[in-house]
Amino acid sequence: MSANRLRLEQLEMRGSFIPRHIGPDQQQTQDMLNSLGLHELEDLVEKVIPANILNHEPLKLTETISERAVIKYLRKMRERNQVLVSMIGMGYYDTIMPAVIKRNLLENPGWYTAYTPYQAEVSQGRLEALLNFQQMIIDLTGMELANASLLDEATAVAEAMTMSRRLAKSAFDTVLIDQDCHPQTIAVVKTRAASLGYQVLVVDPYSDLEQHDFFALILQYPGSQGEVRDLTDCVALAHRKQALVTVAADLLGLVLLKPPSAFDVDIVVGSAQRFGVPMGYGGPHAAYFATRDAFKRSVPGRIIGVSKDSHGQIALRMALQTREQHIRRDKATSNICTSQVLLAVIAGFYAVYHGADGLRMIAGRVHRYAQIMAAGLLHYGHDVVSLCYFDTVIVRMPNRAKRIAARAVESGINLRIIDADTLGISLDETTTRNDIRTLWQVFSSPGFDLPDINALDKLVSECVPDYLLRNDPILQNPVFSRYHSETEIMRYMRKLARRDIALDRAMIPLGSCTMKLNAATEMQAISFYEFNAMHPFVPLNQAQGYQQLFAELEDMLCDLTGFDAFSLQPNAGSQGEYTGLLVIRKYHQVNGQGQRNICLIPASAHGTNPASAALAGLKVVVVACDANGNVSVEDLRAKVTQYQDTLAALMITYPSTHGVYEQAFREICDLVHQHGGQVYLDGANFNALVGLSRPGRIGADVAHLNLHKTFCIPHGGGGPGVGPIGVGAHLAPYLPDHPVVEGVNPAKGKQGTVGTVSAAPWGSASILTISWAYIAMMGATGLRQATLTAIMNANYIARRLAPHYPILYTDANGWIAHECIIDCHAFKKTANITVEDIAKRLIDYGFHAPTVSFPVADTLMIEPTESENKTEIDRFCDAMIAIRQEIREVEEGQADQDNNVLHNAPHTHRLLLEEWRLPYSRQKAFFPDSHQHDDKYWPPVGRIDNVYGDRNVMCSCPLDWGETV
Ligand SMILES: *Cc1c(COP(=O)(O)O)cnc(C)c1O
């Protein structure tokens, strides 16, 4: 037998996804283990992980399934979803994503694998795309300022409410919400208001405002049932009462209708879904948030602003309260961290591609068809209630609404059933003449002739009066008229993508953010029509594929975490935190312990933790950390004793953001339980536990997972995210439900739930296929191997860097978990070099910096994940070591204290346009190591001036990008 002959089992291994996901191959793994003094990966279990947190029960997860088999399985699943024409409306509309955007953006890792643009110099592409989004929102709403997305329309309204509370002069704690808001919006507002102690009144704002005192008025425009109303009087009255007015507005409607700013409203929010983003059974989509310039310092979420770089050129970065939660903690304006960047980018490009005329054509057609459709129904003698509408028409059919809706389903159309007597019909960009004829047929009695669409088109007159139509120009910035041909927009998307460092270019070693591979096979199902074209409120029997996906994913997550139930509703980690704390509060209330309102949070916690606790109506008490970065058990003991009658919860991140498995986790949980509290685990670092330890079995009562960290949903440049929460059986009855779709929480009991926390019943449903595919392809063995490899990679980096940089925290034996913090504070004294300088110098080496100054000031937190192999990790370590040498040159006086490679980083091509005046060579500036020789990353801008940008806040598109500021 020839030595080269492969054995059958080796040949069959070919199908496994595990070595595709895990970076280091066998040889590299062996080399790295050797350098750590270990023999095999499993040795890490004993060396690094506390014995009392290890899981010894076998998982129910199956073994690895091949990439091909996973797609085959998902195809079967999608066949169980039945996509009908949706005329349900209620904030979700079918739309056409231009193929050029789908192929070059949604399916392009240059866009979807990028991180939140904290390192602005390597993020100019997506920052520009987001600035276009903001400009579009500013134009359509008529407001002065817009942010770069929120999670969904309903939570955006809730954010508007809390912002109104901070800004309104009214002393009353009542919120009025229009009965004609979408039901999911009303539900989310009620949930949020309840925890903050506000009263919510659902009213008809056009008749009974005068009698109430309130700080916020929330309107929908057009109304959920389609009516377009003049808001002037409502707004004036609310302002007389010292209240602020929020309008949830339909973006496509705003193309034709008078902008909300014309009514003098204070805040405009809504969904950008129908600008080219598929419904996806509820998400993800970008919400928008626009307001007055005067309120800019109170805006939730992130705002992209214009500033200048070291050459005086225009450069973009996140403005104002970017890391606000980390600074203001429980006083933060909002807990939003991950939002919906990729979806905002898509919506922005939709407007760039269509331009003002294109959007007017699309909106005009939807509106015209709606009027023709209504005229046809009138022709049959139906009671069309709507008078002034954009795309939604209400028909009264006493006692027959359900029957007609069922007939519509038989003809392939879903209608909105408002009540037994009333139906809603919403049209959209995809509605065809055929759809209208089919609908007429549903409503007609046998024997009637169908009206002629062309004849009706001539008869129908505009139903919206002139004073409610807009006549101002929109989308005047040149960006909205330059890229209407496919060639031009394709090149524009490529130009922007090239400016950014995403995972398609280099490792992104961001601690706590887990920038691992987002595999192509995992991404595939989000493009399946049967997954992305579903409206979230269709009858459940049409969505059996999705229901299967949820059930299977929940089972997988329960298996991995040891919890008994999951809610998939929260749209990001922050939302999971908020929801989990609400569940804990509800549990205490049901047990007659409503006074329990103290939330203990270690000093090292992520800023969203205290911000979420405040939103959930809890009082934050900080627990100290000891010199090793661990929760101080002594301080915890003191605090739980002090607050034993009022302790609601401890929020703890495990392993902590200090990158070490603390030994006392179980002891900590026991202490909290003994004093009547519940344990909330921030599971952002679950990548260090998967397959090894199950939080639900070692003391945690609730945990959120960040599926966009541990479970491979790409970061999208700052969203989408999914933050499901797992809970023990005692908390399952209180998990969120939904006002429109029944059965979202099957364990719901007599005591009710916490309410609703997202607009859609299962949150960002369509991207759950990504995590499902990852878990299925890795299986129990692969996931355990991934976790151990992530730990090995981090420890390898720590070993390589330790001779050059102090490693801030290790356990008693020198080991770390899946990330490592290096301490850079000393260089300030020895060389006047900051951690920022190091981060920017890494760009010259072609790298995105690690996490800067979190959780400890003047440090870098490095997380390689399991997906990076030894070659890439060595390249990164070489760069870090070379930078340490550059610092030494300053320390030893070989390089200038001010004019040196670190202070001047990143070095841009602009320097080549001038005479070379720097005291070091071009080679040293641009090609500090050999790795960059054949594939140099050129940063498009030099160091960005943040202070200038925050002093001169500008959040719209410049007219001339070549301008020097
Ligand atoms: C990322 C992160 C969060 C916030 O999650 P989002 O999905 O961004 O809202 C919370 N805690 C920790 C430790 C994190 O790393």
PDB file of C-alpha atoms in Angstrom, residues 162 166 196 323-335 577 581 597-603 605-622 651:
ATOM      1  CA  THR A 162     -37.483  58.655  27.659  1.00  0.00           C
ATOM      2  CA  ARG A 166     -35.464  64.348  30.139  1.00  0.00           C
ATOM      3  CA  LEU A 196     -39.951  53.828  34.779  1.00  0.00           C
ATOM      4  CA  ARG A 323     -19.237  55.844  24.507  1.00  0.00           C
ATOM      5  CA  GLU A 324     -21.648  57.559  26.735  1.00  0.00           C
ATOM      6  CA  GLN A 325     -22.784  54.455  28.628  1.00  0.00           C
ATOM      7  CA  HIS A 326     -19.232  53.704  29.690  1.00  0.00           C
ATOM      8  CA  ILE A 327     -18.886  57.155  31.133  1.00  0.00           C
ATOM      9  CA  ARG A 328     -22.330  57.971  32.486  1.00  0.00           C
ATOM     10  CA  ARG A 329     -23.326  54.399  33.444  1.00  0.00           C
ATOM     11  CA  ASP A 330     -26.796  54.428  35.042  1.00  0.00           C
ATOM     12  CA  LYS A 331     -27.265  58.107  34.085  1.00  0.00           C
ATOM     13  CA  ALA A 332     -26.767  57.365  30.375  1.00  0.00           C
ATOM     14  CA  THR A 333     -29.355  58.632  27.904  1.00  0.00           C
ATOM     15  CA  SER A 334     -29.940  55.125  26.579  1.00  0.00           C
ATOM     16  CA  ASN A 335     -28.596  51.591  26.814  1.00  0.00           C
ATOM     17  CA  GLU A 577     -30.128  42.891  29.652  1.00  0.00           C
ATOM     18  CA  LEU A 581     -33.935  42.440  34.502  1.00  0.00           C
ATOM     19  CA  ASN A 597     -35.094  47.157  43.499  1.00  0.00           C
ATOM     20  CA  ILE A 598     -31.333  47.049  44.037  1.00  0.00           C
ATOM     21  CA  CYS A 599     -29.125  45.839  41.220  1.00  0.00           C
ATOM     22  CA  LEU A 600     -25.519  45.116  42.162  1.00  0.00           C
ATOM     23  CA  ILE A 601     -23.060  45.666  39.324  1.00  0.00           C
ATOM     24  CA  PRO A 602     -19.286  45.160  39.546  1.00  0.00           C
ATOM     25  CA  ALA A 603     -17.140  48.176  38.716  1.00  0.00           C
ATOM     26  CA  ALA A 605     -19.082  45.892  33.972  1.00  0.00           C
ATOM     27  CA  HIS A 606     -19.832  47.010  30.436  1.00  0.00           C
ATOM     28  CA  GLY A 607     -21.610  50.386  30.358  1.00  0.00           C
ATOM     29  CA  THR A 608     -24.817  48.881  29.018  1.00  0.00           C
ATOM     30  CA  ASN A 609     -25.297  46.983  32.321  1.00  0.00           C
ATOM     31  CA  PRO A 610     -25.966  49.981  34.563  1.00  0.00           C
ATOM     32  CA  ALA A 611     -27.823  51.769  31.745  1.00  0.00           C
ATOM     33  CA  SER A 612     -30.145  48.770  31.320  1.00  0.00           C
ATOM     34  CA  ALA A 613     -30.680  48.446  35.056  1.00  0.00           C
ATOM     35  CA  ALA A 614     -31.771  52.081  35.226  1.00  0.00           C
ATOM     36  CA  LEU A 615     -34.214  51.541  32.348  1.00  0.00           C
ATOM     37  CA  ALA A 616     -35.646  48.543  34.153  1.00  0.00           C
ATOM     38  CA  GLY A 617     -36.345  50.811  37.107  1.00  0.00           C
ATOM     39  CA  LEU A 618     -33.616  49.350  39.323  1.00  0.00           C
ATOM     40  CA  LYS A 619     -31.178  51.220  41.523  1.00  0.00           C
ATOM     41  CA  VAL A 620     -27.552  50.503  40.741  1.00  0.00           C
ATOM     42  CA  VAL A 621     -25.097  49.768  43.544  1.00  0.00           C
ATOM     43  CA  VAL A 622     -21.495  49.197  42.484  1.00  0.00           C
ATOM     44  CA  MET A 651     -25.417  41.506  37.070  1.00  0.00           C
TER      45      MET A 651
END
